PDB file of C-alpha atoms and ligand atoms in Angstrom:
ATOM      1  CA  MET A   1      -6.878 -26.975   2.460  1.00  0.00           C
ATOM      2  CA  GLN A   2      -9.239 -23.622   0.727  1.00  0.00           C
ATOM      3  CA  ALA A   3      -8.295 -20.268  -0.093  1.00  0.00           C
ATOM      4  CA  ASP A   4      -9.279 -19.303   3.139  1.00  0.00           C
ATOM      5  CA  GLU A   5      -8.546 -21.668   5.925  1.00  0.00           C
ATOM      6  CA  PRO A   6      -4.857 -20.285   6.905  1.00  0.00           C
ATOM      7  CA  GLN A   7      -2.816 -22.511   8.469  1.00  0.00           C
ATOM      8  CA  THR A   8      -2.931 -21.716  12.417  1.00  0.00           C
ATOM      9  CA  ILE A   9       0.528 -20.769  13.212  1.00  0.00           C
ATOM     10  CA  ARG A  10       0.518 -18.566  16.114  1.00  0.00           C
ATOM     11  CA  TRP A  11       4.191 -15.596  16.261  1.00  0.00           C
ATOM     12  CA  GLY A  12       4.835 -14.122  19.136  1.00  0.00           C
ATOM     13  CA  ARG A  13       5.082 -10.020  19.581  1.00  0.00           C
ATOM     14  CA  GLU A  14       4.312  -9.971  16.162  1.00  0.00           C
ATOM     15  CA  LYS A  15       1.689  -7.097  14.413  1.00  0.00           C
ATOM     16  CA  GLY A  16       0.860  -6.061  11.360  1.00  0.00           C
ATOM     17  CA  GLN A  17       2.336  -2.429   9.859  1.00  0.00           C
ATOM     18  CA  PHE A  18      -0.657  -0.899   9.993  1.00  0.00           C
ATOM     19  CA  GLY A  19      -2.804  -3.442  12.243  1.00  0.00           C
ATOM     20  CA  GLY A  20      -2.204  -5.044  15.102  1.00  0.00           C
ATOM     21  CA  ALA A  21      -4.611  -7.997  16.570  1.00  0.00           C
ATOM     22  CA  GLY A  22      -5.346  -7.677  19.842  1.00  0.00           C
ATOM     23  CA  GLY A  23      -8.097  -8.297  21.838  1.00  0.00           C
ATOM     24  CA  ALA A  24      -8.917 -11.209  21.377  1.00  0.00           C
ATOM     25  CA  GLY A  25      -8.149 -11.864  18.294  1.00  0.00           C
ATOM     26  CA  VAL A  26      -5.278 -14.401  16.644  1.00  0.00           C
ATOM     27  CA  ILE A  27      -2.495 -13.841  14.260  1.00  0.00           C
ATOM     28  CA  GLU A  28      -2.316 -16.291  11.626  1.00  0.00           C
ATOM     29  CA  ARG A  29       0.231 -16.601   8.382  1.00  0.00           C
ATOM     30  CA  GLY A  30      -1.228 -18.597   5.505  1.00  0.00           C
ATOM     31  CA  SER A  31      -4.302 -17.086   2.328  1.00  0.00           C
ATOM     32  CA  VAL A  32      -7.071 -15.396   2.098  1.00  0.00           C
ATOM     33  CA  SER A  33      -9.441 -15.125  -1.346  1.00  0.00           C
ATOM     34  CA  PRO A  34      -9.018 -11.274  -3.089  1.00  0.00           C
ATOM     35  CA  ALA A  35     -12.685 -10.656  -1.669  1.00  0.00           C
ATOM     36  CA  SER A  36     -12.342 -11.386   1.408  1.00  0.00           C
ATOM     37  CA  ALA A  37      -9.469  -9.456   1.952  1.00  0.00           C
ATOM     38  CA  ALA A  38     -11.441  -6.434   0.111  1.00  0.00           C
ATOM     39  CA  ALA A  39     -13.684  -6.975   2.785  1.00  0.00           C
ATOM     40  CA  ALA A  40     -12.048  -7.634   5.865  1.00  0.00           C
ATOM     41  CA  HIS A  41      -9.605  -4.128   4.509  1.00  0.00           C
ATOM     42  CA  ARG A  42     -13.149  -1.938   3.758  1.00  0.00           C
ATOM     43  CA  ARG A  43     -13.999  -2.586   7.387  1.00  0.00           C
ATOM     44  CA  TRP A  44     -10.630  -2.262   8.961  1.00  0.00           C
ATOM     45  CA  TRP A  45      -9.501   1.119   7.317  1.00  0.00           C
ATOM     46  CA  ASP A  46     -13.470   2.597   7.447  1.00  0.00           C
ATOM     47  CA  GLU A  47     -13.808   1.630  11.553  1.00  0.00           C
ATOM     48  CA  HIS A  48      -9.436   3.007  11.257  1.00  0.00           C
ATOM     49  CA  ALA A  49      -9.852   6.186   9.052  1.00  0.00           C
ATOM     50  CA  ARG A  50     -10.631   8.508  11.686  1.00  0.00           C
ATOM     51  CA  GLU A  51      -7.338   7.555  13.934  1.00  0.00           C
ATOM     52  CA  TYR A  52      -4.775   6.914  10.766  1.00  0.00           C
ATOM     53  CA  LEU A  53      -6.113  10.725   9.775  1.00  0.00           C
ATOM     54  CA  ALA A  54      -5.495  11.949  13.318  1.00  0.00           C
ATOM     55  CA  GLU A  55      -2.076  10.555  13.314  1.00  0.00           C
ATOM     56  CA  HIS A  56      -1.303  11.263  10.338  1.00  0.00           C
ATOM     57  CA  GLY A  57      -2.991  13.541   8.659  1.00  0.00           C
ATOM     58  CA  ASP A  58      -0.823  16.111   9.033  1.00  0.00           C
ATOM     59  CA  ALA A  59       2.727  14.413   7.635  1.00  0.00           C
ATOM     60  CA  LEU A  60       0.084  13.610   4.416  1.00  0.00           C
ATOM     61  CA  ALA A  61      -1.758  17.501   3.559  1.00  0.00           C
ATOM     62  CA  ASN A  62      -0.619  19.599   0.463  1.00  0.00           C
ATOM     63  CA  ARG A  63       1.781  16.921  -0.621  1.00  0.00           C
ATOM     64  CA  LEU A  64       2.398  13.388  -2.978  1.00  0.00           C
ATOM     65  CA  GLN A  65       4.528  11.200  -0.685  1.00  0.00           C
ATOM     66  CA  TRP A  66       5.855   8.768  -1.574  1.00  0.00           C
ATOM     67  CA  GLY A  67       6.157   6.570   2.193  1.00  0.00           C
ATOM     68  CA  PRO A  68       7.194   7.466   5.583  1.00  0.00           C
ATOM     69  CA  GLU A  69      10.222   9.116   4.003  1.00  0.00           C
ATOM     70  CA  GLY A  70       8.750  11.311   3.726  1.00  0.00           C
ATOM     71  CA  VAL A  71      10.500  11.947  -0.029  1.00  0.00           C
ATOM     72  CA  SER A  72       7.481  13.109  -2.013  1.00  0.00           C
ATOM     73  CA  GLU A  73       6.783  13.502  -5.932  1.00  0.00           C
ATOM     74  CA  ALA A  74       7.882  17.495  -5.869  1.00  0.00           C
ATOM     75  CA  GLU A  75      11.735  15.538  -5.704  1.00  0.00           C
ATOM     76  CA  LEU A  76      11.239  13.137  -7.309  1.00  0.00           C
ATOM     77  CA  GLY A  77       9.774  13.690 -10.052  1.00  0.00           C
ATOM     78  CA  LEU A  78       8.721  10.006 -11.593  1.00  0.00           C
ATOM     79  CA  MET A  79       5.297  10.986 -13.403  1.00  0.00           C
ATOM     80  CA  GLY A  80       6.876  13.417 -15.290  1.00  0.00           C
ATOM     81  CA  ALA A  81       5.207  16.752 -16.019  1.00  0.00           C
ATOM     82  CA  VAL A  82       1.436  16.097 -14.669  1.00  0.00           C
ATOM     83  CA  ALA A  83      -0.690  19.212 -16.428  1.00  0.00           C
ATOM     84  CA  GLY A  84      -3.794  18.381 -18.460  1.00  0.00           C
ATOM     85  CA  ARG A  85      -3.309  14.926 -17.404  1.00  0.00           C
ATOM     86  CA  THR A  86      -5.969  12.482 -16.041  1.00  0.00           C
ATOM     87  CA  ILE A  87      -4.591  10.276 -12.455  1.00  0.00           C
ATOM     88  CA  LEU A  88      -6.096   7.449 -11.511  1.00  0.00           C
ATOM     89  CA  GLU A  89      -5.017   7.412  -7.658  1.00  0.00           C
ATOM     90  CA  VAL A  90      -5.690   3.698  -6.047  1.00  0.00           C
ATOM     91  CA  GLY A  91      -6.418   3.374  -2.820  1.00  0.00           C
ATOM     92  CA  SER A  92      -6.176   6.917  -2.240  1.00  0.00           C
ATOM     93  CA  GLY A  93      -7.583   6.909   1.994  1.00  0.00           C
ATOM     94  CA  ALA A  94      -8.375  10.749   2.247  1.00  0.00           C
ATOM     95  CA  GLY A  95      -6.623  11.525  -1.221  1.00  0.00           C
ATOM     96  CA  GLN A  96      -4.221  13.900  -0.236  1.00  0.00           C
ATOM     97  CA  CYS A  97      -1.883  13.018  -2.778  1.00  0.00           C
ATOM     98  CA  SER A  98      -4.515  13.395  -5.621  1.00  0.00           C
ATOM     99  CA  GLN A  99      -4.945  16.675  -3.678  1.00  0.00           C
ATOM    100  CA  TRP A 100      -1.828  17.603  -4.758  1.00  0.00           C
ATOM    101  CA  LEU A 101      -1.731  16.424  -8.621  1.00  0.00           C
ATOM    102  CA  ARG A 102      -5.237  18.611  -8.856  1.00  0.00           C
ATOM    103  CA  SER A 103      -3.198  21.678  -7.457  1.00  0.00           C
ATOM    104  CA  GLN A 104      -0.102  20.990 -10.208  1.00  0.00           C
ATOM    105  CA  GLY A 105      -2.784  20.821 -13.131  1.00  0.00           C
ATOM    106  CA  ALA A 106      -3.924  17.288 -13.439  1.00  0.00           C
ATOM    107  CA  HIS A 107      -7.070  15.999 -14.156  1.00  0.00           C
ATOM    108  CA  VAL A 108      -7.462  13.681 -11.214  1.00  0.00           C
ATOM    109  CA  ILE A 109      -9.555  10.774  -9.650  1.00  0.00           C
ATOM    110  CA  ALA A 110      -9.394   9.281  -6.114  1.00  0.00           C
ATOM    111  CA  SER A 111     -10.675   6.030  -5.216  1.00  0.00           C
ATOM    112  CA  ASP A 112     -10.007   3.537  -1.905  1.00  0.00           C
ATOM    113  CA  ILE A 113     -12.331   1.079  -1.155  1.00  0.00           C
ATOM    114  CA  SER A 114     -13.324   2.596   2.915  1.00  0.00           C
ATOM    115  CA  LEU A 115     -15.763   5.060   2.190  1.00  0.00           C
ATOM    116  CA  GLU A 116     -15.073   6.939   5.668  1.00  0.00           C
ATOM    117  CA  MET A 117     -11.413   7.535   4.143  1.00  0.00           C
ATOM    118  CA  LEU A 118     -12.757   8.930   1.155  1.00  0.00           C
ATOM    119  CA  ARG A 119     -15.587  10.740   3.199  1.00  0.00           C
ATOM    120  CA  ALA A 120     -12.140  13.327   4.605  1.00  0.00           C
ATOM    121  CA  GLY A 121     -11.121  14.155   1.553  1.00  0.00           C
ATOM    122  CA  ASP A 122     -11.462  17.394  -0.043  1.00  0.00           C
ATOM    123  CA  PRO A 123     -14.973  17.696  -0.899  1.00  0.00           C
ATOM    124  CA  GLY A 124     -13.800  19.214  -4.657  1.00  0.00           C
ATOM    125  CA  LEU A 125     -12.065  16.028  -5.321  1.00  0.00           C
ATOM    126  CA  LEU A 126     -13.394  13.538  -7.105  1.00  0.00           C
ATOM    127  CA  ARG A 127     -13.295  10.874  -5.128  1.00  0.00           C
ATOM    128  CA  VAL A 128     -14.639   6.864  -6.157  1.00  0.00           C
ATOM    129  CA  GLN A 129     -15.276   4.111  -3.812  1.00  0.00           C
ATOM    130  CA  ALA A 130     -13.468   0.939  -5.245  1.00  0.00           C
ATOM    131  CA  ASP A 131     -11.763  -2.708  -4.873  1.00  0.00           C
ATOM    132  CA  GLY A 132      -8.558  -2.143  -6.130  1.00  0.00           C
ATOM    133  CA  PHE A 133      -8.580  -5.366  -7.690  1.00  0.00           C
ATOM    134  CA  LEU A 134     -11.496  -4.955  -9.909  1.00  0.00           C
ATOM    135  CA  LEU A 135     -11.850  -0.961 -11.318  1.00  0.00           C
ATOM    136  CA  PRO A 136     -15.283   1.048 -12.751  1.00  0.00           C
ATOM    137  CA  PHE A 137     -13.153   2.932 -15.339  1.00  0.00           C
ATOM    138  CA  ALA A 138     -12.742   1.409 -18.970  1.00  0.00           C
ATOM    139  CA  ASP A 139     -10.104   0.002 -21.277  1.00  0.00           C
ATOM    140  CA  GLN A 140      -7.094   3.048 -21.975  1.00  0.00           C
ATOM    141  CA  SER A 141      -8.932   5.587 -19.545  1.00  0.00           C
ATOM    142  CA  VAL A 142      -6.429   7.740 -17.452  1.00  0.00           C
ATOM    143  CA  ASP A 143      -2.734   8.419 -18.490  1.00  0.00           C
ATOM    144  CA  ILE A 144      -1.101   7.197 -15.335  1.00  0.00           C
ATOM    145  CA  THR A 145      -2.030   5.395 -12.046  1.00  0.00           C
ATOM    146  CA  PHE A 146      -0.919   4.682  -8.783  1.00  0.00           C
ATOM    147  CA  SER A 147      -0.749   4.269  -5.110  1.00  0.00           C
ATOM    148  CA  SER A 148       0.878   5.536  -2.270  1.00  0.00           C
ATOM    149  CA  TYR A 149       1.053   2.325  -0.067  1.00  0.00           C
ATOM    150  CA  GLY A 150      -3.029   1.802  -1.298  1.00  0.00           C
ATOM    151  CA  ALA A 151      -4.596  -1.376  -1.477  1.00  0.00           C
ATOM    152  CA  LEU A 152      -1.594  -3.313  -3.396  1.00  0.00           C
ATOM    153  CA  PRO A 153      -0.155  -4.354   0.358  1.00  0.00           C
ATOM    154  CA  PHE A 154      -3.584  -5.830   1.576  1.00  0.00           C
ATOM    155  CA  LEU A 155      -4.709  -7.587  -1.649  1.00  0.00           C
ATOM    156  CA  PRO A 156      -3.281 -11.434  -2.161  1.00  0.00           C
ATOM    157  CA  ASP A 157      -3.192 -11.725  -5.449  1.00  0.00           C
ATOM    158  CA  ALA A 158      -0.668  -8.831  -6.794  1.00  0.00           C
ATOM    159  CA  PRO A 159      -0.209 -10.221 -10.888  1.00  0.00           C
ATOM    160  CA  ALA A 160      -4.676 -10.122 -11.106  1.00  0.00           C
ATOM    161  CA  VAL A 161      -4.113  -6.118  -9.527  1.00  0.00           C
ATOM    162  CA  LEU A 162      -1.431  -4.919 -12.030  1.00  0.00           C
ATOM    163  CA  ARG A 163      -3.038  -6.328 -14.822  1.00  0.00           C
ATOM    164  CA  GLU A 164      -6.408  -4.394 -13.621  1.00  0.00           C
ATOM    165  CA  TRP A 165      -3.910  -1.377 -13.349  1.00  0.00           C
ATOM    166  CA  ALA A 166      -2.449  -1.476 -16.946  1.00  0.00           C
ATOM    167  CA  ARG A 167      -5.807  -2.134 -18.344  1.00  0.00           C
ATOM    168  CA  VAL A 168      -7.523   1.162 -17.540  1.00  0.00           C
ATOM    169  CA  THR A 169      -4.503   2.546 -18.200  1.00  0.00           C
ATOM    170  CA  ARG A 170      -2.412   4.407 -21.051  1.00  0.00           C
ATOM    171  CA  ASP A 171       1.282   5.387 -20.396  1.00  0.00           C
ATOM    172  CA  LEU A 172       2.419   4.303 -16.208  1.00  0.00           C
ATOM    173  CA  VAL A 173       1.765   2.579 -13.241  1.00  0.00           C
ATOM    174  CA  ILE A 174       3.846   4.032 -11.081  1.00  0.00           C
ATOM    175  CA  PHE A 175       3.448   2.559  -7.006  1.00  0.00           C
ATOM    176  CA  SER A 176       4.814   2.793  -3.504  1.00  0.00           C
ATOM    177  CA  VAL A 177       5.489  -0.335  -0.679  1.00  0.00           C
ATOM    178  CA  THR A 178       6.759  -1.639   2.703  1.00  0.00           C
ATOM    179  CA  HIS A 179      10.484  -2.394   0.351  1.00  0.00           C
ATOM    180  CA  PRO A 180      10.081  -5.978   0.493  1.00  0.00           C
ATOM    181  CA  MET A 181      13.460  -6.730   2.745  1.00  0.00           C
ATOM    182  CA  ARG A 182      10.882  -4.793   5.847  1.00  0.00           C
ATOM    183  CA  TRP A 183       9.554  -8.200   5.872  1.00  0.00           C
ATOM    184  CA  ALA A 184      12.248 -10.551   7.672  1.00  0.00           C
ATOM    185  CA  LEU A 185      11.675  -8.125  10.220  1.00  0.00           C
ATOM    186  CA  LEU A 186       9.319  -7.354  13.394  1.00  0.00           C
ATOM    187  CA  ASP A 187       7.338  -3.948  13.156  1.00  0.00           C
ATOM    188  CA  ASP A 188       9.277  -2.842  15.399  1.00  0.00           C
ATOM    189  CA  PRO A 189      11.385   0.960  14.763  1.00  0.00           C
ATOM    190  CA  GLU A 190      14.144  -0.208  16.146  1.00  0.00           C
ATOM    191  CA  ASP A 191      15.022  -3.950  16.139  1.00  0.00           C
ATOM    192  CA  LEU A 192      17.422  -5.381  12.974  1.00  0.00           C
ATOM    193  CA  THR A 193      17.472  -8.422  14.112  1.00  0.00           C
ATOM    194  CA  ILE A 194      15.830 -10.781  10.751  1.00  0.00           C
ATOM    195  CA  SER A 195      13.379 -12.896  12.141  1.00  0.00           C
ATOM    196  CA  ARG A 196      12.000 -14.642   9.262  1.00  0.00           C
ATOM    197  CA  SER A 197      12.398 -16.032   5.561  1.00  0.00           C
ATOM    198  CA  TYR A 198      12.678 -12.935   2.873  1.00  0.00           C
ATOM    199  CA  PHE A 199      11.322 -15.905   0.926  1.00  0.00           C
ATOM    200  CA  ASP A 200       8.190 -17.099   3.605  1.00  0.00           C
ATOM    201  CA  ARG A 201       5.215 -15.952   0.804  1.00  0.00           C
ATOM    202  CA  ASN A 202       1.925 -16.514   3.650  1.00  0.00           C
ATOM    203  CA  ALA A 203       0.711 -13.633   4.105  1.00  0.00           C
ATOM    204  CA  TYR A 204       0.355 -11.460   7.449  1.00  0.00           C
ATOM    205  CA  ILE A 205      -3.720 -12.738   8.930  1.00  0.00           C
ATOM    206  CA  GLU A 206      -6.033 -10.903  11.748  1.00  0.00           C
ATOM    207  CA  ARG A 207      -8.934 -12.559  13.068  1.00  0.00           C
ATOM    208  CA  ASN A 208     -11.921 -11.722  15.223  1.00  0.00           C
ATOM    209  CA  ASP A 209     -13.074 -14.602  17.559  1.00  0.00           C
ATOM    210  CA  LYS A 210     -15.374 -15.632  15.471  1.00  0.00           C
ATOM    211  CA  HIS A 211     -12.751 -16.765  12.753  1.00  0.00           C
ATOM    212  CA  GLU A 212     -13.101 -13.579  10.249  1.00  0.00           C
ATOM    213  CA  VAL A 213     -10.229 -12.178   8.449  1.00  0.00           C
ATOM    214  CA  THR A 214     -10.297  -8.917  10.233  1.00  0.00           C
ATOM    215  CA  TYR A 215      -7.108  -7.384   8.407  1.00  0.00           C
ATOM    216  CA  THR A 216      -4.526  -8.507   5.915  1.00  0.00           C
ATOM    217  CA  GLU A 217      -0.675  -8.361   4.580  1.00  0.00           C
ATOM    218  CA  HIS A 218       0.679  -9.843   1.230  1.00  0.00           C
ATOM    219  CA  HIS A 219       4.733 -10.198   1.071  1.00  0.00           C
ATOM    220  CA  ARG A 220       6.558 -10.596  -2.607  1.00  0.00           C
ATOM    221  CA  THR A 221       9.862 -10.503  -2.846  1.00  0.00           C
ATOM    222  CA  ILE A 222      11.798  -7.661  -5.219  1.00  0.00           C
ATOM    223  CA  GLY A 223      11.500 -10.610  -7.841  1.00  0.00           C
ATOM    224  CA  ASP A 224       8.273 -11.103  -6.834  1.00  0.00           C
ATOM    225  CA  TRP A 225       6.448  -7.267  -8.160  1.00  0.00           C
ATOM    226  CA  VAL A 226       9.166  -7.326 -11.154  1.00  0.00           C
ATOM    227  CA  GLY A 227       7.752 -10.468 -12.282  1.00  0.00           C
ATOM    228  CA  ALA A 228       3.747  -9.081 -11.679  1.00  0.00           C
ATOM    229  CA  ILE A 229       4.511  -6.181 -14.101  1.00  0.00           C
ATOM    230  CA  VAL A 230       5.851  -8.116 -16.768  1.00  0.00           C
ATOM    231  CA  SER A 231       3.321 -10.476 -16.419  1.00  0.00           C
ATOM    232  CA  ALA A 232       0.689  -7.704 -16.368  1.00  0.00           C
ATOM    233  CA  GLY A 233       2.181  -6.940 -19.715  1.00  0.00           C
ATOM    234  CA  MET A 234       4.139  -3.589 -19.174  1.00  0.00           C
ATOM    235  CA  SER A 235       7.401  -3.198 -18.901  1.00  0.00           C
ATOM    236  CA  LEU A 236       9.612  -1.837 -15.723  1.00  0.00           C
ATOM    237  CA  GLU A 237      11.171   0.967 -15.521  1.00  0.00           C
ATOM    238  CA  GLN A 238      12.618   2.459 -12.256  1.00  0.00           C
ATOM    239  CA  ILE A 239      12.925   1.191  -9.068  1.00  0.00           C
ATOM    240  CA  VAL A 240      13.505   3.492  -6.348  1.00  0.00           C
ATOM    241  CA  GLU A 241      14.603   2.957  -3.087  1.00  0.00           C
ATOM    242  CA  PRO A 242      14.626   6.530  -0.780  1.00  0.00           C
ATOM    243  CA  GLU A 243      17.207   6.747   1.451  1.00  0.00           C
ATOM    244  CA  TRP A 244      16.377   8.323   4.904  1.00  0.00           C
ATOM    245  CA  PRO A 245      16.579  12.262   4.895  1.00  0.00           C
ATOM    246  CA  ASP A 246      18.268  13.834   7.707  1.00  0.00           C
ATOM    247  CA  ARG A 247      15.507  16.486   8.006  1.00  0.00           C
ATOM    248  CA  ASN A 248      13.070  13.589   9.181  1.00  0.00           C
ATOM    249  CA  THR A 249      13.518  13.061  12.267  1.00  0.00           C
ATOM    250  CA  GLU A 250       8.920  11.229  12.764  1.00  0.00           C
ATOM    251  CA  THR A 251       8.986   7.765  13.716  1.00  0.00           C
ATOM    252  CA  TRP A 252       6.202   6.518  11.337  1.00  0.00           C
ATOM    253  CA  GLY A 253       4.932   2.885  12.652  1.00  0.00           C
ATOM    254  CA  ALA A 254       7.813   0.646  12.019  1.00  0.00           C
ATOM    255  CA  TRP A 255       9.310   3.149  10.156  1.00  0.00           C
ATOM    256  CA  SER A 256      11.981   5.693  11.594  1.00  0.00           C
ATOM    257  CA  PRO A 257      14.960   7.182  11.029  1.00  0.00           C
ATOM    258  CA  ALA A 258      17.693   4.391  13.533  1.00  0.00           C
ATOM    259  CA  ARG A 259      16.472   1.289  10.805  1.00  0.00           C
ATOM    260  CA  GLY A 260      15.298   3.774   7.603  1.00  0.00           C
ATOM    261  CA  LYS A 261      19.613   5.235   7.312  1.00  0.00           C
ATOM    262  CA  LEU A 262      20.593   1.657   7.447  1.00  0.00           C
ATOM    263  CA  ILE A 263      17.922   0.108   5.397  1.00  0.00           C
ATOM    264  CA  PRO A 264      15.257   0.952   2.527  1.00  0.00           C
ATOM    265  CA  GLY A 265      12.012   1.042   4.208  1.00  0.00           C
ATOM    266  CA  THR A 266       9.848   1.705   0.600  1.00  0.00           C
ATOM    267  CA  ALA A 267       9.665   0.450  -2.835  1.00  0.00           C
ATOM    268  CA  ILE A 268       8.165   2.703  -5.759  1.00  0.00           C
ATOM    269  CA  PHE A 269       8.019   1.128  -8.821  1.00  0.00           C
ATOM    270  CA  VAL A 270       7.230   2.990 -12.011  1.00  0.00           C
ATOM    271  CA  ALA A 271       5.882   0.401 -14.808  1.00  0.00           C
ATOM    272  CA  LYS A 272       5.106   1.320 -18.646  1.00  0.00           C
ATOM    273  CA  VAL A 273       2.352   0.491 -20.358  1.00  0.00           C
ATOM    274  CA  LYS A 274       3.285  -0.977 -23.738  1.00  0.00           C
TER     275      LYS A 274
HETATM  276  C1  LIG B 301      -1.646   2.998   4.366  1.00  0.00           C
HETATM  277  S1  LIG B 301      -2.569   3.678   2.575  1.00  0.00           S
HETATM  278  C2  LIG B 301      -2.290   4.087   2.498  1.00  0.00           C
HETATM  279  C3  LIG B 301      -3.724   6.043   1.786  1.00  0.00           C
HETATM  280  C4  LIG B 301      -2.698   7.526   1.349  1.00  0.00           C
HETATM  281  N1  LIG B 301      -2.736   7.083   0.321  1.00  0.00           N
HETATM  282  C5  LIG B 301      -1.915   7.615   2.206  1.00  0.00           C
HETATM  283  O1  LIG B 301      -0.635   7.763   2.169  1.00  0.00           O
HETATM  284  O2  LIG B 301      -2.646   8.107   3.840  1.00  0.00           O
HETATM  285  C6  LIG B 301      -4.293   2.557   2.383  1.00  0.00           C
HETATM  286  C7  LIG B 301      -4.876   2.282   2.347  1.00  0.00           C
HETATM  287  O3  LIG B 301      -5.627   1.661   1.473  1.00  0.00           O
HETATM  288  C8  LIG B 301      -6.946   1.373   1.155  1.00  0.00           C
HETATM  289  N2  LIG B 301      -7.074  -0.064   0.905  1.00  0.00           N
HETATM  290  C9  LIG B 301      -7.262  -1.261   1.807  1.00  0.00           C
HETATM  291  N3  LIG B 301      -7.435  -2.299   0.935  1.00  0.00           N
HETATM  292  C10 LIG B 301      -8.033  -1.194  -0.611  1.00  0.00           C
HETATM  293  C11 LIG B 301      -7.952  -2.513  -1.796  1.00  0.00           C
HETATM  294  N4  LIG B 301      -8.268  -3.413  -2.413  1.00  0.00           N
HETATM  295  N5  LIG B 301      -8.708  -1.545  -3.338  1.00  0.00           N
HETATM  296  C12 LIG B 301      -8.383  -0.566  -2.981  1.00  0.00           C
HETATM  297  N6  LIG B 301      -8.118   0.678  -1.489  1.00  0.00           N
HETATM  298  C13 LIG B 301      -7.920  -0.235  -0.722  1.00  0.00           C
HETATM  299  C14 LIG B 301      -7.288   1.596   2.621  1.00  0.00           C
HETATM  300  O4  LIG B 301      -8.629   1.807   2.714  1.00  0.00           O
HETATM  301  C15 LIG B 301      -6.478   2.959   3.170  1.00  0.00           C
HETATM  302  O5  LIG B 301      -6.952   4.037   2.295  1.00  0.00           O
END
């Protein structure tokens, strides 16, 4: 079987965390190449940028939040003091996190694969269109590389992506993703039934009626993430699982207070470049 030929398994009432096949599309489980995942996501996020920002723009504005729980860098301080440091955001979307870091005195570059997401950002922010798998930056050119739910959930080869992030970084790589245990649940904010194996690494893939890949998501267990960090030559400093705060009564896709009070929805990994 070629890398882009997934097993055709149709999954009942399933949808991706941001995607949702609909129409004539099919949903499959299998594998895709980094190139076809990147091409799909460039199109998908360009087409959905306006809708995503209309729905979540207010919640994201003027802060660096690590996930739908609404827990922020101002609260957690995972980066330490940022004034004067050079910081790269990968999968920045419209760059709200970068904008906040800039307001704290950091030198910031916001990068994303989607031009439409970047275009929605502040014109004063340095923005670079780039695939998180292949960054157009020199070795050790930034102090910190980070991402809040950007690029990594949508790219198949996490160890290779993290090697690339470690290559350009002098100090810390920090990223948040959907907590791995959520993969075992449906993307339904109220449902707590375990519906598939936590250990199933087959990617979630949407295709259109021409069989082209249009959207993907990739699962790694906690152990896989730790292994990817170590194999990228970094040491793991912390895994943070933010608890759902009482102040947040909003549902964001499959993340809700109902689930968030019982199980983690986000995992934040803090890794040190050796
Ligand atoms: C859920 S959004 C998160 C954006 C931002 N951090 C936020 O919280 O709004 C995911 C972002 O990842 C970007 N993305 C997807 N695949 C990517 C890739 N291969 N390289 C870089 N960015 C990618 C998308 O364009 C999108 O802007």
